[in-house]
PDB file of C-alpha atoms in Angstrom:
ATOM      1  CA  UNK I 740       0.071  18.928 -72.236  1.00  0.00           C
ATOM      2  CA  UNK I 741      -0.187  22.503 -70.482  1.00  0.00           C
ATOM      3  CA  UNK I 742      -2.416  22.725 -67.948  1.00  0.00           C
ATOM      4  CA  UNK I 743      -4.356  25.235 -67.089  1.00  0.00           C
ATOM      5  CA  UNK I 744      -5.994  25.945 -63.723  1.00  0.00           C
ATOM      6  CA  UNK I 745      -8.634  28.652 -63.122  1.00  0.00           C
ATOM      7  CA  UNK I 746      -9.506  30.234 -59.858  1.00  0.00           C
ATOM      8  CA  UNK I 747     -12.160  30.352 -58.341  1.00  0.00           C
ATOM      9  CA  UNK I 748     -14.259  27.610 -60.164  1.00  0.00           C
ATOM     10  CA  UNK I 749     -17.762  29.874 -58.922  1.00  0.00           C
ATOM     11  CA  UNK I 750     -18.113  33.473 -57.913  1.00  0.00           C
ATOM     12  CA  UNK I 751     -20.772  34.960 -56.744  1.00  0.00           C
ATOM     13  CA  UNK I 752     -20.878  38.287 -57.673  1.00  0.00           C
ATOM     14  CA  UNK I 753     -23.455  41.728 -57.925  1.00  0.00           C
ATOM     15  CA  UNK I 754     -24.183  43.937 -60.803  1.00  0.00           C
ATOM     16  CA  UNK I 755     -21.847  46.876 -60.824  1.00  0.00           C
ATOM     17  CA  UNK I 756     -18.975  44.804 -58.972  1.00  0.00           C
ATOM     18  CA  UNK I 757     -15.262  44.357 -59.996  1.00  0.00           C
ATOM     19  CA  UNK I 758     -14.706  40.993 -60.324  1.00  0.00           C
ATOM     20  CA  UNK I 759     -10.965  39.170 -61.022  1.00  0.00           C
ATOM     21  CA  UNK I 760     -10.658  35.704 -62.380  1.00  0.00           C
ATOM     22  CA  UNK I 761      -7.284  34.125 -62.380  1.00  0.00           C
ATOM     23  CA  UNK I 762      -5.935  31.503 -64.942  1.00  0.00           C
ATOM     24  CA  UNK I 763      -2.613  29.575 -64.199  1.00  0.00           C
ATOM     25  CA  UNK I 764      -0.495  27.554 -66.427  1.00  0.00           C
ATOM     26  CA  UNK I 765       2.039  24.598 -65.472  1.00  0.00           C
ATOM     27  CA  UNK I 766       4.329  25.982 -68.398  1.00  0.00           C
ATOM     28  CA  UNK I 767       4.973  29.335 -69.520  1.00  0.00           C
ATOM     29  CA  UNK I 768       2.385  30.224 -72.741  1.00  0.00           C
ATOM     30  CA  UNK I 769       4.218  33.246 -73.273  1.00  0.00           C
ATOM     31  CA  UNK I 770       1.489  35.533 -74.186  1.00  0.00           C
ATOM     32  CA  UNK I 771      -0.825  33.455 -76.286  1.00  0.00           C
ATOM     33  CA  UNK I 772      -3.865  33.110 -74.375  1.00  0.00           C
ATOM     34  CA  UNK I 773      -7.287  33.711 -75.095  1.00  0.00           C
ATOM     35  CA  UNK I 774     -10.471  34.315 -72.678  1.00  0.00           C
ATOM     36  CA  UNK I 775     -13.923  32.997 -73.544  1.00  0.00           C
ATOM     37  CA  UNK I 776     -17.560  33.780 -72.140  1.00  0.00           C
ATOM     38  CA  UNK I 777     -19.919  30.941 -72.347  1.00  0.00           C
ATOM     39  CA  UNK I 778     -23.428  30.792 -71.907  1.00  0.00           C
ATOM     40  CA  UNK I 779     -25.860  27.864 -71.090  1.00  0.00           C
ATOM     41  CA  UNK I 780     -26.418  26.083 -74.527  1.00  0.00           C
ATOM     42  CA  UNK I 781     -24.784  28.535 -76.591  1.00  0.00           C
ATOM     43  CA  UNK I 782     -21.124  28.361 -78.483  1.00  0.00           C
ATOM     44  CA  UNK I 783     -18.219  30.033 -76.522  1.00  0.00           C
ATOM     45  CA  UNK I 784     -17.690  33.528 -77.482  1.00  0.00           C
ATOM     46  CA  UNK I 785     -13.802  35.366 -77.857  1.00  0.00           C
ATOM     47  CA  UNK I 786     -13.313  38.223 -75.432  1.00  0.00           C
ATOM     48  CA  UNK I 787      -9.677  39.045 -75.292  1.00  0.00           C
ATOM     49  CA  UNK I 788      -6.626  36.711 -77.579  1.00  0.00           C
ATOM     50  CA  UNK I 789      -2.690  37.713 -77.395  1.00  0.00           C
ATOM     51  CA  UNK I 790      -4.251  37.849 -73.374  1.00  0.00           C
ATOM     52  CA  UNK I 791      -4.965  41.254 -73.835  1.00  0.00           C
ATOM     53  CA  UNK I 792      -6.193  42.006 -76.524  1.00  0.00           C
ATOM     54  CA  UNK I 793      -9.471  43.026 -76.634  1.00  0.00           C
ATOM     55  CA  UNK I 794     -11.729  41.324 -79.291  1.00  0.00           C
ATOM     56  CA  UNK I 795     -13.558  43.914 -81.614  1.00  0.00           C
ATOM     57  CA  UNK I 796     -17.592  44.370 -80.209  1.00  0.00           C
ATOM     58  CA  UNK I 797     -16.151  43.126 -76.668  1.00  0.00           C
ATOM     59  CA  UNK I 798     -17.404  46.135 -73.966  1.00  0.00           C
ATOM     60  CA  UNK I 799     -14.350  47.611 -72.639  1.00  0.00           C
ATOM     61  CA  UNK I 800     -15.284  46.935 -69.242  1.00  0.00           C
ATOM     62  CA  UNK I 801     -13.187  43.510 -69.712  1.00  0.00           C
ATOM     63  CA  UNK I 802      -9.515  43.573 -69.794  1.00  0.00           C
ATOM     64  CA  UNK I 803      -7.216  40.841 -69.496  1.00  0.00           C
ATOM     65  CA  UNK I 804      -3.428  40.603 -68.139  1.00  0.00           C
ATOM     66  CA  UNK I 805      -0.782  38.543 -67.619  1.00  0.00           C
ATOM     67  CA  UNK I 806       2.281  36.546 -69.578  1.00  0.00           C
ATOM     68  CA  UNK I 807       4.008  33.817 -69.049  1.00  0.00           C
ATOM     69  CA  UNK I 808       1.983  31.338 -66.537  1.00  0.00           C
ATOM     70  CA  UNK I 809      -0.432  33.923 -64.520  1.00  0.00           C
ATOM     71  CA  UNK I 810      -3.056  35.977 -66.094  1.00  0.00           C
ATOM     72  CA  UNK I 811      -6.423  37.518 -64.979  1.00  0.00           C
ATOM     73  CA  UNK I 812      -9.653  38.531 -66.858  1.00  0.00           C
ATOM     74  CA  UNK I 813     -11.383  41.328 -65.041  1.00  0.00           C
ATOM     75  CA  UNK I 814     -14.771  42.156 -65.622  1.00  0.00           C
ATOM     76  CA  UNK I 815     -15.347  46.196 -64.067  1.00  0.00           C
ATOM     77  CA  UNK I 816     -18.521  47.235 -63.433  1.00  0.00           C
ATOM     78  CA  UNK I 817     -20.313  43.596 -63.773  1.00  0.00           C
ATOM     79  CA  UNK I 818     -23.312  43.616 -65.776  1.00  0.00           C
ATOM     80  CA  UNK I 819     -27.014  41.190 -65.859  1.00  0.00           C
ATOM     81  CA  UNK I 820     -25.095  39.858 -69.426  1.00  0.00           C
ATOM     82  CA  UNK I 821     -21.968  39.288 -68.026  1.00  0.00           C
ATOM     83  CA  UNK I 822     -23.335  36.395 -65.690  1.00  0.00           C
ATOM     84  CA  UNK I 823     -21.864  33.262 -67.669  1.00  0.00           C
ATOM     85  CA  UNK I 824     -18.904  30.934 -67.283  1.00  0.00           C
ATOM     86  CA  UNK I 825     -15.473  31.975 -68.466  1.00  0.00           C
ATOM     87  CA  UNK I 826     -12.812  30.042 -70.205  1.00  0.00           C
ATOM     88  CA  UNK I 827      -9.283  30.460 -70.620  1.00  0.00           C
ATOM     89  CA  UNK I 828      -7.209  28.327 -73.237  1.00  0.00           C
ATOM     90  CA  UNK I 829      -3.453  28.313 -74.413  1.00  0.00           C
ATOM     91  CA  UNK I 830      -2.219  28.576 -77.925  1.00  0.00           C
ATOM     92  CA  UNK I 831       1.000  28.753 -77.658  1.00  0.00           C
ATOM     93  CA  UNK I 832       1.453  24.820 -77.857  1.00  0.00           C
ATOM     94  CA  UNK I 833      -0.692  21.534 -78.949  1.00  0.00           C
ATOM     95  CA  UNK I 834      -2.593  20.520 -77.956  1.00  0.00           C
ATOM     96  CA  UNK I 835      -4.316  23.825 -76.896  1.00  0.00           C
ATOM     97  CA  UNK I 836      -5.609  23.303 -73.481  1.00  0.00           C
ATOM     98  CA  UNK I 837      -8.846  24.858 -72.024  1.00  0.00           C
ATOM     99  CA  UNK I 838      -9.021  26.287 -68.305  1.00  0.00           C
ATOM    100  CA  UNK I 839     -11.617  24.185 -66.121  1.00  0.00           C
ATOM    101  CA  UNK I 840     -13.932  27.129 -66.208  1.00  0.00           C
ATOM    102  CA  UNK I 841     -15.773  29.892 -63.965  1.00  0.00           C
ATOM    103  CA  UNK I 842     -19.018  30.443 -63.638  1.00  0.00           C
ATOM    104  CA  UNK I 843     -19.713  33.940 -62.189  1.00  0.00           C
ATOM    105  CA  UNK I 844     -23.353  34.045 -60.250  1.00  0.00           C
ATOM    106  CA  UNK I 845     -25.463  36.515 -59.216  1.00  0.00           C
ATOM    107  CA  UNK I 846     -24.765  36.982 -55.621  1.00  0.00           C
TER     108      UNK I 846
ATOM    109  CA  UNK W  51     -19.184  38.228 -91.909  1.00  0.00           C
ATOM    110  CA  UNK W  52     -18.190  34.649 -91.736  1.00  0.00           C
ATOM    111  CA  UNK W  53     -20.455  32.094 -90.214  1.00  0.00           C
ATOM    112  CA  UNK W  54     -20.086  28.528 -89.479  1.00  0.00           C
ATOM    113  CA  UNK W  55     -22.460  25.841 -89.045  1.00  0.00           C
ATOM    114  CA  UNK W  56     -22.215  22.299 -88.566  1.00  0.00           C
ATOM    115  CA  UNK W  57     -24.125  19.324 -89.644  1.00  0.00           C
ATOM    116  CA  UNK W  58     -24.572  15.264 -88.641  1.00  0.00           C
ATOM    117  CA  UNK W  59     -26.350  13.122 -87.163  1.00  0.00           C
ATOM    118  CA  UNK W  60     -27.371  13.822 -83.749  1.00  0.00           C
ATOM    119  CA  UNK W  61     -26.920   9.913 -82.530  1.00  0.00           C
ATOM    120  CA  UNK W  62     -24.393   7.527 -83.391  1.00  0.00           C
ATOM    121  CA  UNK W  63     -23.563   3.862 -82.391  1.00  0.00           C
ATOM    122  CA  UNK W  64     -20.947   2.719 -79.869  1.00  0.00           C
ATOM    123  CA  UNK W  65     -17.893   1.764 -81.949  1.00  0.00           C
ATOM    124  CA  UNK W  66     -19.019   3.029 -85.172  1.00  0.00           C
ATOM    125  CA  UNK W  67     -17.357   6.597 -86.878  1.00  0.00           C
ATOM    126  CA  UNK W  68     -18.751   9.993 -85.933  1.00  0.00           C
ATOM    127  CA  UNK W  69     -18.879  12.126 -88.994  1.00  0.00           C
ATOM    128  CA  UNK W  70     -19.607  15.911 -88.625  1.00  0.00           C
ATOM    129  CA  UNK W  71     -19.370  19.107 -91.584  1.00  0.00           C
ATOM    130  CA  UNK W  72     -18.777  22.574 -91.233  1.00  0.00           C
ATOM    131  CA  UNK W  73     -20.076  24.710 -93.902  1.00  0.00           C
ATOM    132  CA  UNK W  74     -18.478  28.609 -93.449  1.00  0.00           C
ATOM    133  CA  UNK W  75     -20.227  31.321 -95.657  1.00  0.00           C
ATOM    134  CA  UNK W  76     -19.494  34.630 -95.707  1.00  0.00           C
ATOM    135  CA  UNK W  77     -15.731  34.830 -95.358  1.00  0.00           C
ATOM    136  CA  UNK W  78     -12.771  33.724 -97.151  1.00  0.00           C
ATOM    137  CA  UNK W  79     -11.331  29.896 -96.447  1.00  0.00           C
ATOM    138  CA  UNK W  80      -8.232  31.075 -97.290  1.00  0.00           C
ATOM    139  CA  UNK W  81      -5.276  31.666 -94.663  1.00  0.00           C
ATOM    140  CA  UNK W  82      -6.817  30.589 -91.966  1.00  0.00           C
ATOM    141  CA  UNK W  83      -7.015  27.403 -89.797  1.00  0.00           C
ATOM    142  CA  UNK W  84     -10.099  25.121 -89.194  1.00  0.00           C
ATOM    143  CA  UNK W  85     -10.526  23.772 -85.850  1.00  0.00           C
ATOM    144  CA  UNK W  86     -13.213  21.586 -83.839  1.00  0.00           C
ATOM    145  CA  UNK W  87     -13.936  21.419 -80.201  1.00  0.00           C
ATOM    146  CA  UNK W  88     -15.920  19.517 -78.231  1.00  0.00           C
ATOM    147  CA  UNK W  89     -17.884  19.795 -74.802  1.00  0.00           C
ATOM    148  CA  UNK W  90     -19.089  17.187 -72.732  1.00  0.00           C
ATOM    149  CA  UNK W  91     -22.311  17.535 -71.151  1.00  0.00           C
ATOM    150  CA  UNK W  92     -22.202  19.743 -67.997  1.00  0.00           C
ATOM    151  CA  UNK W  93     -18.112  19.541 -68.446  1.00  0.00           C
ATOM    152  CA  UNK W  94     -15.300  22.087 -69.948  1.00  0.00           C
ATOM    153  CA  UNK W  95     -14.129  22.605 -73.832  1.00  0.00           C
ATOM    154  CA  UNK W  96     -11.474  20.383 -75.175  1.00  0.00           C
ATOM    155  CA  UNK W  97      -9.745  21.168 -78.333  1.00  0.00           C
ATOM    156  CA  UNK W  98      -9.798  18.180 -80.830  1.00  0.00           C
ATOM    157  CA  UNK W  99      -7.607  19.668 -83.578  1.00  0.00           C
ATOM    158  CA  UNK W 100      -7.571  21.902 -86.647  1.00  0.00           C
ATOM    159  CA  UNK W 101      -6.948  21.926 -90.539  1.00  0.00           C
ATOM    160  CA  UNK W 102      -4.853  24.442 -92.386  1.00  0.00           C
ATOM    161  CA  UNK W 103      -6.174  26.135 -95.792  1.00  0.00           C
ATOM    162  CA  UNK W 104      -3.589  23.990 -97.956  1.00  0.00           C
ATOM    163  CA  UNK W 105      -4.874  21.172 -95.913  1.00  0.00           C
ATOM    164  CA  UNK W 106      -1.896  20.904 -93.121  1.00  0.00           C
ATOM    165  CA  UNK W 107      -3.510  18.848 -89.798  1.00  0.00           C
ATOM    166  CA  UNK W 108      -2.561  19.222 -85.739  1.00  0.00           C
ATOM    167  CA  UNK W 109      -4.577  17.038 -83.750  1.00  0.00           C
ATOM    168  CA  UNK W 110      -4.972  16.708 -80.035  1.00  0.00           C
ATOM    169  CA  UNK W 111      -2.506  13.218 -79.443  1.00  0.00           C
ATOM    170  CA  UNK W 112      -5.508  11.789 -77.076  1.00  0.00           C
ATOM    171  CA  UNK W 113      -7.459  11.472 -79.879  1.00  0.00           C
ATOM    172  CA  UNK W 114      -5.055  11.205 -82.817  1.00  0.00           C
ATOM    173  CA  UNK W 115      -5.585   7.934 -83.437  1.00  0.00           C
ATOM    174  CA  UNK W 116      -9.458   8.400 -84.320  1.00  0.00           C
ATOM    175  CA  UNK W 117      -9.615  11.478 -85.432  1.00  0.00           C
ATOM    176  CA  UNK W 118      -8.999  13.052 -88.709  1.00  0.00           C
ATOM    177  CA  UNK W 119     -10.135  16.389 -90.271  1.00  0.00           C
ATOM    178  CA  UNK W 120     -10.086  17.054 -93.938  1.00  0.00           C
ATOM    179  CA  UNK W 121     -11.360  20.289 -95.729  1.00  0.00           C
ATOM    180  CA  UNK W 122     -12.828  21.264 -99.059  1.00  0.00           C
ATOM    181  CA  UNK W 123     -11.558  24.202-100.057  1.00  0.00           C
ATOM    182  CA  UNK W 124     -13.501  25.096-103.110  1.00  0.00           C
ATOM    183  CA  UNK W 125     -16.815  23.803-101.185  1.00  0.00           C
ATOM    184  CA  UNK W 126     -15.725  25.927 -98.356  1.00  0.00           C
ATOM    185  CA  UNK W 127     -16.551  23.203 -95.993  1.00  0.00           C
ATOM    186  CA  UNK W 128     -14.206  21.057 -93.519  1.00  0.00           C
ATOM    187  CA  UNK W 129     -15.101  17.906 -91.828  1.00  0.00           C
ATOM    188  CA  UNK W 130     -14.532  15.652 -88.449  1.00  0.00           C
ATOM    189  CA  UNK W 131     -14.471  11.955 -88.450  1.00  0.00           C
ATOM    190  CA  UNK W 132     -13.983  10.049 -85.159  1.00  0.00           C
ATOM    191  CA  UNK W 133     -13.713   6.577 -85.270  1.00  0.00           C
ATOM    192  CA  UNK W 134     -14.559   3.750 -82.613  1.00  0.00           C
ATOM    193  CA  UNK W 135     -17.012   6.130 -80.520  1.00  0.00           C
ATOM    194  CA  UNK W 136     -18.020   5.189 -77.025  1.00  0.00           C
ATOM    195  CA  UNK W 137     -20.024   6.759 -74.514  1.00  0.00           C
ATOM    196  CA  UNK W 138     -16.959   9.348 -73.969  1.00  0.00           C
ATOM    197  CA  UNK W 139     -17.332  10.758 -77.043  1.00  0.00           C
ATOM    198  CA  UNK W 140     -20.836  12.172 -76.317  1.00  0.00           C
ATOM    199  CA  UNK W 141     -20.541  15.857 -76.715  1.00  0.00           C
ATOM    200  CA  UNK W 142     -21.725  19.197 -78.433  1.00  0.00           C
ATOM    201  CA  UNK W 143     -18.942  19.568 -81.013  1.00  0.00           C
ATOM    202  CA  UNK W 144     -18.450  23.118 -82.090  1.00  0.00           C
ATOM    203  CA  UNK W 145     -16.203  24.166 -85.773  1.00  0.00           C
ATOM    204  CA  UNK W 146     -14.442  26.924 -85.405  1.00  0.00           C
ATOM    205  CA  UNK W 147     -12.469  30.067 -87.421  1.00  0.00           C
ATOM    206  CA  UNK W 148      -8.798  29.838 -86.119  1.00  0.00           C
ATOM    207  CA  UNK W 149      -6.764  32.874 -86.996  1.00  0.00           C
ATOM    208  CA  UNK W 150      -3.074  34.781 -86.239  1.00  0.00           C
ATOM    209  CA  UNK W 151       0.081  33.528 -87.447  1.00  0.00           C
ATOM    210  CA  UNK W 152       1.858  30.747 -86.191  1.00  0.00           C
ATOM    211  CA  UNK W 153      -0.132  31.281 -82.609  1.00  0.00           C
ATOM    212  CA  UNK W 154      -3.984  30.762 -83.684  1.00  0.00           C
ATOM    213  CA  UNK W 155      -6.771  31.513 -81.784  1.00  0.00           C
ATOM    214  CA  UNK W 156     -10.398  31.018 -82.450  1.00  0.00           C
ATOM    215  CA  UNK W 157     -12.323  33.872 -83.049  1.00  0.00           C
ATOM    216  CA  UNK W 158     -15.696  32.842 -85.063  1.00  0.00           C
ATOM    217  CA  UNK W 159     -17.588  29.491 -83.755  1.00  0.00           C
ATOM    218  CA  UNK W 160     -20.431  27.785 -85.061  1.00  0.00           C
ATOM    219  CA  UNK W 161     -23.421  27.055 -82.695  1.00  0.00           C
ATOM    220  CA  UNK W 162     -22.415  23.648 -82.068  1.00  0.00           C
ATOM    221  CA  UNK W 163     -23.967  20.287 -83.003  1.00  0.00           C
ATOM    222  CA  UNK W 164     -25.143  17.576 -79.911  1.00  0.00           C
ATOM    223  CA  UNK W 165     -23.940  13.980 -80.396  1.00  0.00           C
ATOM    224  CA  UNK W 166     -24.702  11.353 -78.616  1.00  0.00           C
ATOM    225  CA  UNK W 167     -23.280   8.043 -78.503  1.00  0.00           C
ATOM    226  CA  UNK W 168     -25.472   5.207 -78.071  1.00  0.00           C
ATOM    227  CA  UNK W 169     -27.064   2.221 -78.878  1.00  0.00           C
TER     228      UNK W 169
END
C-alpha cells in the first residue's frame, strides 16, 4: 500500500495567516491526489483532486501543488471556517490511502 | 444535485455481518463509481472499496475477505456488507460519489452512518 505521511499532524494558526500543509508519499502517485477538509462530526468535504485542481464552490484562497511524492495544500489568508482537519488521499493505486491528517487550530 | 445517504443499524454484534445502504437521489448512477469509507472514532479515513455502474468491484485487500459491495442500479442504491465484525470495525462509515476516468476521486459524500460493534 502507498503511504502517505502528512506534516505537521497540528498547527496552530491565526485568522488571516498563510498556512502550508505538506503530504508525502512512499511511491510516486503521479498527480492523482485529492485534499479533504473535515469537520468534527461531519462527512469529509473535496477541496482540490488531480492535486490541483480546485473543486467548484472551494474559495480560491486554497491551492494545492505538487506531483509525484510531495505536495502541499495552502490555505492564504486563513479564515474562522477554515479551522478543521485536512486530509490528503492517493488515487492513483488500490487501495487508495488516506494521509494521517492535520488539524489546523486557532493559535 | 446528487445526494447520498446511508442507512443501518446503528449497533451490531461481534462476529455477526454489518449491512449498510446508500440511497443517491438527484444525480445519475450511471458512469460513475460507488465507494465507502470508514472512520474510526477519534482516528483517520480508510477507504474500504468501491462498485462500478455495470457492477465491477475494487476492494481494500485488508478487508477483502469480509467485505463485499453490490449496487442496484435501477433502485439507485449500493450496499456494504462486512462480515465477522469485531470491535475494530466500529466506525462512522460514509458512501461516497467516485468520479474521473480510470483515476477516481470522491467528490459527493453522504453524512455518514455510526456503527458500533458490540454485544
Amino acid at each position: 500500500d502507498i503511504q502517505l505521511t502528512q506534516s505537521p499532524s497540528t498547527l496552530s494558526a491565526s485568522v488571516g495567516d498563510r498556512v502550508t500543509i505538506t503530504c508525502r508519499a512512499s511511491e510516486i502517485v503521479y498527480n492523482w491526489l485529492a485534499w479533504f477538509q473535515q469537520k468534527p462530526g461531519k462527512a469529509p468535504k473535496l477541496l482540490i483532486h488531480k492535486a490541483s485542481t480546485l473543486q467548484d464552490g472551494v474559495p480560491s484562497t486554497f491551492s494545492g501543488s505538487g506531483s509525484g511524492t510531495e505536495f502541499t495544500l495552502t490555505i492564504n489568508s486563513l479564515q474562522p471556517d477554515d479551522f478543521a482537519t485536512y486530509y490528503c488521499q492517493q488515487y492513483d493505486s488500490h487501495p487508495h490511502t488516506f494521509g494521517g491528517g492535520t488539524k489546523v487550530e486557532i493559535k | 444535485q446528487v445526494q447520498l445517504q446511508e442507512s443501518g443499524p446503528g449497533l451490531v454484534k461481534p462476529s455477526e455481518t454489518l449491512s449498510l445502504t446508500c440511497t443517491v437521489s438527484g444525480g445519475s448512477f450511471a458512469y460513475h463509481q460507488w465507494s465507502w469509507i470508514r472512520q474510526p472514532p477519534g482516528k483517520g479515513l480508510e477507504w474500504i472499496g468501491y462498485i462500478s455502474y455495470s457492477g465491477n468491484t475494487d476492494y481494500n485487500p485488508s478487508l477483502q475477505s469480509r467485505v463485499t459491495i453490490s449496487i442496484d442500479t435501477p433502485k439507485s442504491y449500493f450496499s456494504l456488507m462486512l462480515t465477522s465484525v469485531t470491535a475494530a470495525d466500529t466506525a462512522t462509515y460514509y458512501c461516497a460519489r467516485s468520479i474521473g476516468s480510470s483515476f477516481y476521486y470522491s467528490d459527493v459524500w453522504g453524512k455518514g452512518t455510526t456503527v458500533t460493534v458490540s454485544s
